């Protein structure tokens, strides 16, 4: 399956067909989800309107973690099969994931101020999100520091996989260290403890964020492919000009 | 086996001949321990409460300090090519090299932690537990730093990059090493599990980091 989509031409056709759909579906989901979440859904009986921050905060947190899994998965595929597209995907995912992690931290801090009485609390989940953000930054810094493209791809893949292995351990150690954040309320064995009037807008926002993420990554991947093609064309033109000059 | 022994003794000799043995990182560790109270303030209770954390953090910083040079010389003078060609393989060679480096350089870390613990007002028993925690955690911390050093070997501003790459990966070991000292000091009875987790994390780093470092350096050799 990897090899089937590793063909850049085939991927390009697929991406070109998918990208407008992704942007469109994301726009529709946000058009429905944002007003519902921010205006029509009921406030919480304890948190009143601040609960609305959750509709942005929770999807951003999910996406930040999901994107790291994607980064690690793409890196693994690149490391084993050396498909350039997997490396392109990893490079496109990293900034998107970092931004989602940042949104999660920023909205969490805005929510913490009225609820916990502090902009920042050294709570386990906040801290592990901060560490995840640092992992993204380290990955992007390493990719940026190595000029050679192949070497940068392989070093980045090794680092992303190491981060993926270590992430559960970090999560566990930080949980052990301190927990103030409320427990999970959506994905639980005994069913969600969150009311349907809040679960629906949350689900729509989460789906909207996910489709937006796909749109961002696919668009970025196509942009990088075209950039590479443009560079190749530029080099070919220069070589032709040199040859003509010699003649 | 003799190849691994040769790598081991070579690294020990190099560490003491050209690198000054434990002097550099130990001095760095000591300076961090000496400066922290000047920043925190002289209040005895605050210093005692902050002690395990500050001491474990200083030990972590000391492992980052030599990480830049651990592979950069071997990468530039061709030693790594020889390791890669040797029958024991690159990962095992790097494991032996890093292990020798750690034994030569970081044996001072538990000692400094014990002395530092006493200086920060911890009782002898909990200072000993903290020292034990760092004796367990230091090899893992150093192996993770070496892995980051392998990724950044030969790059400009490698030191900065190493800190950014290694710090998030070192979080669990820092948590459990400092946690052991704090648990012993507060009498919560959790020092045992903390020590075990520090040792487990360290052993996992020992087992995995050489393969990561080998993969990173092999990419450089091709």
Tab-separated table of C-alpha atoms in Angstrom:
chain	number	residue	atom	x	y	z
A	1	UNK	CA	0.000	0.000	0.000
A	2	UNK	CA	2.846	2.389	0.897
A	3	UNK	CA	4.493	1.798	-2.437
A	4	UNK	CA	1.257	2.425	-4.316
A	5	UNK	CA	0.954	5.960	-2.945
A	6	UNK	CA	4.702	6.539	-2.879
A	7	UNK	CA	4.469	7.380	-6.574
A	8	UNK	CA	4.597	11.205	-6.536
A	9	UNK	CA	2.404	11.528	-9.643
A	10	UNK	CA	-0.308	9.353	-8.168
A	11	UNK	CA	-0.128	11.164	-4.846
A	12	UNK	CA	-0.289	14.508	-6.589
A	13	UNK	CA	-3.473	13.530	-8.430
A	14	UNK	CA	-5.028	12.245	-5.220
A	15	UNK	CA	-3.994	15.308	-3.209
A	16	UNK	CA	-5.243	17.689	-5.896
A	17	UNK	CA	-8.631	15.999	-5.782
A	18	UNK	CA	-8.766	15.857	-1.985
A	19	UNK	CA	-7.516	19.323	-1.029
A	20	UNK	CA	-10.580	21.394	-2.112
A	21	UNK	CA	-12.856	18.852	-0.415
A	22	UNK	CA	-10.868	19.038	2.821
A	23	UNK	CA	-10.954	22.834	2.922
A	24	UNK	CA	-14.655	22.848	2.020
A	25	UNK	CA	-15.686	20.247	4.590
A	26	UNK	CA	-13.595	21.978	7.259
A	27	UNK	CA	-15.284	25.307	6.446
A	28	UNK	CA	-18.769	23.739	6.704
A	29	UNK	CA	-17.936	21.987	9.974
A	30	UNK	CA	-16.594	25.192	11.479
A	31	UNK	CA	-19.587	27.170	10.182
A	32	UNK	CA	-21.862	24.778	12.074
A	33	UNK	CA	-19.621	23.951	15.016
A	34	UNK	CA	-18.317	27.378	16.015
A	35	UNK	CA	-21.715	29.106	16.519
A	36	UNK	CA	-23.115	25.985	18.149
A	37	UNK	CA	-20.156	25.632	20.527
A	38	UNK	CA	-19.585	29.300	21.272
A	39	UNK	CA	-23.190	30.546	21.367
A	40	UNK	CA	-26.024	27.994	21.274
A	41	UNK	CA	-24.673	25.234	23.497
A	42	UNK	CA	-25.535	25.573	27.210
A	43	UNK	CA	-22.981	26.938	29.666
A	44	UNK	CA	-21.683	24.672	32.370
A	45	UNK	CA	-23.411	24.866	35.773
A	46	UNK	CA	-20.036	25.320	37.468
A	47	UNK	CA	-17.857	26.874	34.782
A	48	UNK	CA	-20.610	28.945	33.037
A	49	UNK	CA	-19.329	30.402	29.760
A	50	UNK	CA	-15.641	29.566	30.254
A	51	UNK	CA	-16.539	25.984	29.348
A	52	UNK	CA	-16.724	27.177	25.734
A	53	UNK	CA	-12.937	27.385	25.635
A	54	UNK	CA	-13.031	23.587	25.802
A	55	UNK	CA	-14.475	23.383	22.263
A	56	UNK	CA	-11.190	24.729	20.931
A	57	UNK	CA	-8.869	23.435	23.640
A	58	UNK	CA	-9.799	19.752	23.557
A	59	UNK	CA	-9.721	19.283	19.744
A	60	UNK	CA	-6.379	21.105	19.634
A	61	UNK	CA	-5.013	18.759	22.311
A	62	UNK	CA	-6.248	15.675	20.428
A	63	UNK	CA	-4.786	16.939	17.178
A	64	UNK	CA	-1.435	17.793	18.778
A	65	UNK	CA	-1.126	14.172	19.979
A	66	UNK	CA	-2.602	12.666	16.812
A	67	UNK	CA	-0.182	14.709	14.706
A	68	UNK	CA	2.784	13.429	16.706
A	69	UNK	CA	1.610	9.888	16.064
A	70	UNK	CA	1.440	10.846	12.368
A	71	UNK	CA	4.917	12.349	12.521
A	72	UNK	CA	6.297	9.211	14.137
A	73	UNK	CA	4.435	6.944	11.694
A	74	UNK	CA	5.593	8.887	8.641
A	75	UNK	CA	9.151	8.877	9.995
A	76	UNK	CA	8.990	5.112	10.499
A	77	UNK	CA	7.785	4.598	6.914
A	78	UNK	CA	10.547	6.863	5.636
A	79	UNK	CA	13.189	5.160	7.761
A	80	UNK	CA	12.264	1.651	6.602
A	81	UNK	CA	11.169	2.123	2.983
A	82	UNK	CA	12.873	5.440	2.163
A	83	UNK	CA	9.786	6.857	0.457
A	84	UNK	CA	10.371	10.556	-0.054
A	85	UNK	CA	6.678	11.268	0.304
A	86	UNK	CA	6.749	9.978	3.883
A	87	UNK	CA	9.507	12.451	4.658
A	88	UNK	CA	7.499	15.232	3.013
A	89	UNK	CA	4.539	14.250	5.187
A	90	UNK	CA	6.682	14.350	8.336
A	91	UNK	CA	8.017	17.771	7.404
A	92	UNK	CA	4.500	19.043	6.712
A	93	UNK	CA	3.007	17.569	9.885
A	94	UNK	CA	5.540	19.012	12.334
A	95	UNK	CA	4.610	22.717	12.118
A	96	UNK	CA	0.883	21.893	12.094
A	97	UNK	CA	1.281	19.763	15.220
A	98	UNK	CA	3.357	22.420	16.935
A	99	UNK	CA	0.676	25.025	16.245
A	100	UNK	CA	-2.051	22.750	17.642
A	101	UNK	CA	0.049	22.131	20.761
A	102	UNK	CA	0.533	25.872	21.124
A	103	UNK	CA	-3.216	26.542	20.713
A	104	UNK	CA	-3.891	23.899	23.357
A	105	UNK	CA	-1.435	25.512	25.785
A	106	UNK	CA	-2.671	29.051	25.117
A	107	UNK	CA	-6.373	28.219	25.499
A	108	UNK	CA	-5.595	26.086	28.555
A	109	UNK	CA	-3.863	29.022	30.151
A	110	UNK	CA	-6.794	31.358	29.317
A	111	UNK	CA	-9.147	28.827	30.878
A	112	UNK	CA	-6.940	28.249	33.919
A	113	UNK	CA	-6.927	31.905	34.894
A	114	UNK	CA	-10.644	32.120	35.888
A	115	UNK	CA	-10.984	28.450	36.876
A	116	UNK	CA	-7.790	27.640	38.788
A	117	UNK	CA	-6.879	31.261	39.517
A	118	UNK	CA	-3.549	31.070	37.702
A	119	UNK	CA	-2.337	31.492	34.124
A	120	UNK	CA	-0.153	28.475	34.405
A	121	UNK	CA	-0.367	25.508	36.726
A	122	UNK	CA	2.246	22.745	36.769
A	123	UNK	CA	-0.396	20.152	36.197
A	124	UNK	CA	0.453	16.804	34.641
A	125	UNK	CA	-1.495	17.197	31.416
A	126	UNK	CA	-0.417	20.782	30.835
A	127	UNK	CA	3.180	19.844	31.462
A	128	UNK	CA	3.154	16.846	29.158
A	129	UNK	CA	1.604	19.036	26.444
A	130	UNK	CA	4.431	21.505	27.028
A	131	UNK	CA	6.964	18.684	26.647
A	132	UNK	CA	5.202	17.602	23.441
A	133	UNK	CA	5.493	21.183	22.171
A	134	UNK	CA	9.229	21.084	22.978
A	135	UNK	CA	9.549	17.782	21.071
A	136	UNK	CA	8.018	19.462	18.007
A	137	UNK	CA	10.370	22.432	18.382
A	138	UNK	CA	13.392	20.141	18.728
A	139	UNK	CA	12.349	18.210	15.606
A	140	UNK	CA	11.910	21.367	13.550
A	141	UNK	CA	15.174	22.847	14.848
A	142	UNK	CA	17.074	19.675	13.891
A	143	UNK	CA	15.505	19.612	10.413
A	144	UNK	CA	16.352	23.267	9.959
A	145	UNK	CA	19.956	22.880	11.124
A	146	UNK	CA	20.975	20.153	8.640
A	147	UNK	CA	21.394	21.427	5.120
A	148	UNK	CA	21.851	18.100	3.356
A	149	UNK	CA	18.314	16.969	2.534
A	150	UNK	CA	18.833	13.200	2.865
A	151	UNK	CA	20.751	13.517	6.111
A	152	UNK	CA	18.160	15.898	7.517
A	153	UNK	CA	15.393	13.454	6.636
A	154	UNK	CA	17.113	10.490	8.264
A	155	UNK	CA	18.203	12.327	11.415
A	156	UNK	CA	14.712	13.765	11.742
A	157	UNK	CA	13.150	10.314	11.335
A	158	UNK	CA	15.369	8.871	14.078
A	159	UNK	CA	14.485	11.715	16.444
A	160	UNK	CA	10.749	11.510	15.734
A	161	UNK	CA	10.748	7.755	16.406
A	162	UNK	CA	12.700	8.223	19.644
A	163	UNK	CA	10.148	10.821	20.701
A	164	UNK	CA	7.299	8.468	19.875
A	165	UNK	CA	8.808	5.696	22.011
A	166	UNK	CA	9.448	8.076	24.872
A	167	UNK	CA	6.117	9.892	24.783
A	168	UNK	CA	4.119	7.341	26.846
A	169	UNK	CA	6.920	7.260	29.427
A	170	UNK	CA	6.921	11.051	29.658
A	171	UNK	CA	3.145	11.006	30.002
A	172	UNK	CA	3.300	8.401	32.752
A	173	UNK	CA	6.117	10.088	34.646
A	174	UNK	CA	4.402	13.464	34.582
A	175	UNK	CA	1.092	11.909	35.692
A	176	UNK	CA	2.918	10.336	38.593
A	177	UNK	CA	4.515	13.667	39.350
A	178	UNK	CA	1.344	15.728	39.704
A	179	UNK	CA	-2.289	15.671	38.661
A	180	UNK	CA	-4.750	18.509	38.992
A	181	UNK	CA	-6.423	18.343	35.573
A	182	UNK	CA	-9.827	16.710	35.411
A	183	UNK	CA	-9.838	13.110	34.196
A	184	UNK	CA	-10.932	12.031	30.744
A	185	UNK	CA	-14.654	12.525	30.173
A	186	UNK	CA	-15.227	11.548	26.535
A	187	UNK	CA	-13.291	8.367	25.769
A	188	UNK	CA	-14.046	6.132	28.750
A	189	UNK	CA	-14.928	2.474	29.133
A	190	UNK	CA	-18.282	3.327	30.774
A	191	UNK	CA	-19.272	5.822	28.078
A	192	UNK	CA	-18.841	9.600	28.023
A	193	UNK	CA	-19.694	11.541	31.200
A	194	UNK	CA	-20.234	14.739	29.224
A	195	UNK	CA	-23.819	15.746	28.355
A	196	UNK	CA	-25.069	15.277	24.781
A	197	UNK	CA	-25.757	19.027	24.443
A	198	UNK	CA	-22.007	19.583	24.829
A	199	UNK	CA	-20.792	16.367	23.253
A	200	UNK	CA	-22.302	17.137	19.835
A	201	UNK	CA	-20.673	20.546	19.290
A	202	UNK	CA	-17.434	19.119	20.678
A	203	UNK	CA	-17.581	16.225	18.211
A	204	UNK	CA	-18.253	18.588	15.295
A	205	UNK	CA	-15.397	20.880	16.330
A	206	UNK	CA	-13.059	17.901	16.724
A	207	UNK	CA	-13.998	16.656	13.267
A	208	UNK	CA	-13.568	20.172	11.852
A	209	UNK	CA	-10.090	20.434	13.395
A	210	UNK	CA	-9.144	17.023	11.995
A	211	UNK	CA	-10.248	17.870	8.458
A	212	UNK	CA	-8.518	21.246	8.733
A	213	UNK	CA	-5.355	19.402	9.772
A	214	UNK	CA	-5.611	17.115	6.732
A	215	UNK	CA	-6.127	20.123	4.484
A	216	UNK	CA	-3.102	21.907	5.978
A	217	UNK	CA	-0.826	18.885	5.665
A	218	UNK	CA	-1.876	17.963	2.107
A	219	UNK	CA	-1.601	21.570	0.915
A	220	UNK	CA	1.811	21.931	2.527
A	221	UNK	CA	2.992	18.637	1.006
A	222	UNK	CA	1.907	19.706	-2.478
A	223	UNK	CA	3.563	23.085	-1.978
A	224	UNK	CA	6.832	21.409	-1.020
A	225	UNK	CA	6.619	19.041	-3.987
A	226	UNK	CA	6.092	21.937	-6.345
A	227	UNK	CA	8.936	23.810	-4.687
A	228	UNK	CA	11.212	20.856	-5.308
A	229	UNK	CA	10.040	20.582	-8.926
A	230	UNK	CA	10.588	24.300	-9.437
A	231	UNK	CA	14.131	23.975	-8.103
A	232	UNK	CA	14.824	21.055	-10.437
A	233	UNK	CA	13.503	23.040	-13.415
A	234	UNK	CA	15.592	26.022	-12.397
A	235	UNK	CA	18.710	23.841	-12.233
A	236	UNK	CA	17.921	22.334	-15.647
A	237	UNK	CA	17.463	25.787	-17.153
A	238	UNK	CA	20.778	26.959	-15.726
A	239	UNK	CA	22.534	23.891	-17.113
A	240	UNK	CA	21.006	24.493	-20.543
A	241	UNK	CA	22.112	28.122	-20.484
A	242	UNK	CA	25.631	27.007	-19.555
A	243	UNK	CA	25.678	24.511	-22.419
A	244	UNK	CA	24.426	27.117	-24.878
A	245	UNK	CA	27.088	29.531	-23.682
A	246	UNK	CA	29.738	26.892	-24.272
A	247	UNK	CA	28.509	26.258	-27.769
B	1	UNK	CA	34.964	-9.364	22.627
B	2	UNK	CA	38.469	-7.948	22.508
B	3	UNK	CA	37.299	-5.308	20.036
B	4	UNK	CA	34.786	-4.049	22.579
B	5	UNK	CA	37.451	-4.149	25.280
B	6	UNK	CA	39.750	-2.084	23.088
B	7	UNK	CA	37.029	0.501	22.497
B	8	UNK	CA	36.358	0.594	26.227
B	9	UNK	CA	39.969	1.175	27.259
B	10	UNK	CA	40.557	3.645	24.433
B	11	UNK	CA	37.640	5.735	25.611
B	12	UNK	CA	38.771	5.606	29.239
B	13	UNK	CA	42.279	6.720	28.273
B	14	UNK	CA	40.943	9.487	26.048
B	15	UNK	CA	38.628	10.738	28.775
B	16	UNK	CA	41.466	11.059	31.255
B	17	UNK	CA	44.253	12.103	28.884
B	18	UNK	CA	42.698	14.823	26.752
B	19	UNK	CA	39.346	15.424	28.392
B	20	UNK	CA	40.433	15.848	31.985
B	21	UNK	CA	38.271	12.951	33.170
B	22	UNK	CA	35.292	14.087	35.198
B	23	UNK	CA	36.703	17.597	35.788
B	24	UNK	CA	34.649	19.581	33.249
B	25	UNK	CA	31.128	18.286	33.894
B	26	UNK	CA	31.795	17.962	37.645
B	27	UNK	CA	32.907	21.583	37.847
B	28	UNK	CA	29.827	22.589	35.854
B	29	UNK	CA	27.601	20.556	38.188
B	30	UNK	CA	29.241	22.094	41.245
B	31	UNK	CA	28.911	25.631	39.872
B	32	UNK	CA	25.200	25.083	39.218
B	33	UNK	CA	24.760	23.777	42.781
B	34	UNK	CA	26.655	26.725	44.218
B	35	UNK	CA	24.803	29.379	42.235
B	36	UNK	CA	21.245	28.112	42.783
B	37	UNK	CA	21.037	29.171	46.472
B	38	UNK	CA	22.284	32.624	45.486
B	39	UNK	CA	19.292	32.862	43.157
B	40	UNK	CA	16.764	31.167	45.450
B	41	UNK	CA	17.745	32.987	48.651
B	42	UNK	CA	19.317	31.804	51.911
B	43	UNK	CA	16.100	30.699	53.645
B	44	UNK	CA	16.887	27.227	55.015
B	45	UNK	CA	13.380	25.759	54.624
B	46	UNK	CA	13.063	26.885	51.005
B	47	UNK	CA	16.511	25.558	50.157
B	48	UNK	CA	15.765	22.213	51.772
B	49	UNK	CA	12.456	21.926	49.894
B	50	UNK	CA	14.098	22.865	46.586
B	51	UNK	CA	17.197	20.712	47.250
B	52	UNK	CA	16.371	17.409	45.508
B	53	UNK	CA	14.994	19.199	42.464
B	54	UNK	CA	17.870	21.628	42.091
B	55	UNK	CA	20.451	18.876	42.599
B	56	UNK	CA	18.839	16.541	40.047
B	57	UNK	CA	18.488	19.420	37.590
B	58	UNK	CA	22.157	20.383	38.017
B	59	UNK	CA	23.117	16.759	37.298
B	60	UNK	CA	20.967	16.834	34.139
B	61	UNK	CA	22.667	20.037	32.942
B	62	UNK	CA	26.064	18.458	33.564
B	63	UNK	CA	25.183	15.541	31.251
B	64	UNK	CA	24.368	17.987	28.436
B	65	UNK	CA	27.683	19.798	28.808
B	66	UNK	CA	30.055	17.226	27.198
B	67	UNK	CA	27.455	15.793	24.778
B	68	UNK	CA	28.643	17.911	21.883
B	69	UNK	CA	32.175	16.556	21.822
B	70	UNK	CA	31.414	12.895	22.501
B	71	UNK	CA	30.972	11.956	18.814
B	72	UNK	CA	32.157	15.020	16.909
B	73	UNK	CA	35.880	14.130	17.031
B	74	UNK	CA	35.241	10.506	16.097
B	75	UNK	CA	33.094	11.705	13.214
B	76	UNK	CA	35.770	14.026	11.864
B	77	UNK	CA	38.875	11.804	12.244
B	78	UNK	CA	37.391	8.626	10.761
B	79	UNK	CA	37.095	6.558	13.948
B	80	UNK	CA	33.382	6.135	13.317
B	81	UNK	CA	34.053	4.527	9.934
B	82	UNK	CA	36.254	1.979	11.667
B	83	UNK	CA	33.554	1.301	14.250
B	84	UNK	CA	30.993	0.854	11.485
B	85	UNK	CA	33.285	-1.595	9.647
B	86	UNK	CA	34.217	-3.577	12.743
B	87	UNK	CA	32.552	-6.998	13.147
B	88	UNK	CA	30.796	-5.980	16.393
B	89	UNK	CA	28.782	-3.339	14.562
B	90	UNK	CA	28.242	0.354	15.102
B	91	UNK	CA	25.495	0.194	17.751
B	92	UNK	CA	27.451	-2.066	20.100
B	93	UNK	CA	30.644	-0.048	19.578
B	94	UNK	CA	28.799	3.160	20.420
B	95	UNK	CA	27.270	1.502	23.477
B	96	UNK	CA	30.724	0.519	24.733
B	97	UNK	CA	32.183	3.910	23.934
B	98	UNK	CA	29.408	5.805	25.704
B	99	UNK	CA	29.469	3.454	28.683
B	100	UNK	CA	33.209	3.991	29.146
B	101	UNK	CA	32.740	7.717	28.745
B	102	UNK	CA	30.024	7.751	31.414
B	103	UNK	CA	32.056	5.646	33.857
B	104	UNK	CA	35.028	7.937	33.398
B	105	UNK	CA	33.142	11.231	33.552
B	106	UNK	CA	29.949	10.871	35.551
B	107	UNK	CA	31.070	8.793	38.536
B	108	UNK	CA	31.194	12.089	40.421
B	109	UNK	CA	27.465	12.784	39.967
B	110	UNK	CA	26.211	10.717	42.962
B	111	UNK	CA	29.007	12.084	45.157
B	112	UNK	CA	28.113	15.658	44.264
B	113	UNK	CA	24.440	14.869	44.839
B	114	UNK	CA	25.202	13.516	48.320
B	115	UNK	CA	27.364	16.488	49.297
B	116	UNK	CA	24.897	18.885	47.707
B	117	UNK	CA	22.015	17.266	49.565
B	118	UNK	CA	23.769	17.842	52.887
B	119	UNK	CA	24.633	21.413	51.902
B	120	UNK	CA	20.995	22.114	51.051
B	121	UNK	CA	19.936	20.900	54.499
B	122	UNK	CA	18.688	17.383	53.678
B	123	UNK	CA	19.251	14.692	56.304
B	124	UNK	CA	21.917	12.050	55.635
B	125	UNK	CA	19.412	9.305	54.803
B	126	UNK	CA	17.474	11.244	52.164
B	127	UNK	CA	20.680	12.726	50.711
B	128	UNK	CA	21.859	9.134	50.272
B	129	UNK	CA	18.581	8.155	48.571
B	130	UNK	CA	18.912	11.138	46.230
B	131	UNK	CA	22.512	10.173	45.457
B	132	UNK	CA	21.347	6.615	44.733
B	133	UNK	CA	18.564	7.965	42.509
B	134	UNK	CA	21.109	9.966	40.514
B	135	UNK	CA	23.507	7.031	40.379
B	136	UNK	CA	20.650	5.150	38.679
B	137	UNK	CA	19.495	8.035	36.489
B	138	UNK	CA	22.839	9.539	35.408
B	139	UNK	CA	23.775	6.796	32.884
B	140	UNK	CA	20.357	7.110	31.231
B	141	UNK	CA	20.549	10.904	31.193
B	142	UNK	CA	24.023	10.717	29.662
B	143	UNK	CA	22.952	8.129	27.058
B	144	UNK	CA	20.044	10.346	25.965
B	145	UNK	CA	22.414	13.330	25.786
B	146	UNK	CA	24.827	11.212	23.719
B	147	UNK	CA	21.971	10.254	21.371
B	148	UNK	CA	21.202	13.958	20.891
B	149	UNK	CA	24.931	14.544	20.387
B	150	UNK	CA	24.965	11.904	17.630
B	151	UNK	CA	22.042	13.621	15.878
B	152	UNK	CA	23.727	17.017	16.068
B	153	UNK	CA	27.339	15.886	15.496
B	154	UNK	CA	29.266	18.336	13.352
B	155	UNK	CA	26.498	20.910	13.041
B	156	UNK	CA	26.816	24.593	13.757
B	157	UNK	CA	25.445	25.537	17.171
B	158	UNK	CA	25.201	21.848	18.037
B	159	UNK	CA	25.192	22.625	21.767
B	160	UNK	CA	21.943	24.553	21.559
B	161	UNK	CA	20.345	21.854	19.444
B	162	UNK	CA	21.433	19.095	21.834
B	163	UNK	CA	19.792	20.837	24.785
B	164	UNK	CA	16.544	21.290	22.863
B	165	UNK	CA	16.490	17.672	21.636
B	166	UNK	CA	17.611	15.929	24.819
B	167	UNK	CA	15.687	17.909	27.448
B	168	UNK	CA	12.167	16.598	26.637
B	169	UNK	CA	13.436	13.028	26.405
B	170	UNK	CA	15.158	13.332	29.786
B	171	UNK	CA	11.986	14.396	31.621
B	172	UNK	CA	11.074	10.959	33.080
B	173	UNK	CA	14.535	10.352	34.557
B	174	UNK	CA	14.586	13.823	36.100
B	175	UNK	CA	11.139	13.281	37.613
B	176	UNK	CA	12.002	9.946	39.198
B	177	UNK	CA	15.516	10.807	40.437
B	178	UNK	CA	14.378	14.027	42.096
B	179	UNK	CA	11.168	12.300	43.207
B	180	UNK	CA	13.170	9.656	45.096
B	181	UNK	CA	15.035	12.317	47.073
B	182	UNK	CA	11.854	14.274	47.798
B	183	UNK	CA	9.931	11.176	48.839
B	184	UNK	CA	12.710	10.196	51.273
B	185	UNK	CA	12.782	13.728	52.692
B	186	UNK	CA	8.991	14.011	53.079
B	187	UNK	CA	8.654	10.473	54.458
B	188	UNK	CA	5.944	9.464	51.949
B	189	UNK	CA	7.471	6.005	51.560
B	190	UNK	CA	7.526	6.316	47.765
B	191	UNK	CA	11.321	6.415	47.402
B	192	UNK	CA	11.445	2.712	46.510
B	193	UNK	CA	9.138	2.941	43.472
B	194	UNK	CA	10.821	6.184	42.374
B	195	UNK	CA	14.250	4.555	42.534
B	196	UNK	CA	13.004	1.518	40.604
B	197	UNK	CA	11.476	3.727	37.909
B	198	UNK	CA	14.690	5.758	37.621
B	199	UNK	CA	16.659	2.546	37.194
B	200	UNK	CA	14.158	1.159	34.682
B	201	UNK	CA	14.197	4.359	32.633
B	202	UNK	CA	17.963	4.408	32.696
B	203	UNK	CA	18.242	0.785	31.536
B	204	UNK	CA	15.745	1.437	28.745
B	205	UNK	CA	17.851	4.388	27.587
B	206	UNK	CA	20.976	2.209	27.751
B	207	UNK	CA	19.290	-0.410	25.580
B	208	UNK	CA	17.722	1.906	22.973
B	209	UNK	CA	19.920	5.002	22.700
B	210	UNK	CA	22.922	3.214	21.074
B	211	UNK	CA	20.687	2.047	18.188
B	212	UNK	CA	19.329	5.572	17.751
B	213	UNK	CA	22.832	7.048	17.826
B	214	UNK	CA	24.069	4.386	15.387
B	215	UNK	CA	21.201	5.122	12.973
B	216	UNK	CA	21.922	8.859	13.160
B	217	UNK	CA	25.657	8.465	12.613
B	218	UNK	CA	25.279	5.826	9.878
B	219	UNK	CA	23.258	8.327	7.846
B	220	UNK	CA	26.248	10.649	8.127
B	221	UNK	CA	28.717	8.013	6.926
B	222	UNK	CA	26.900	7.163	3.693
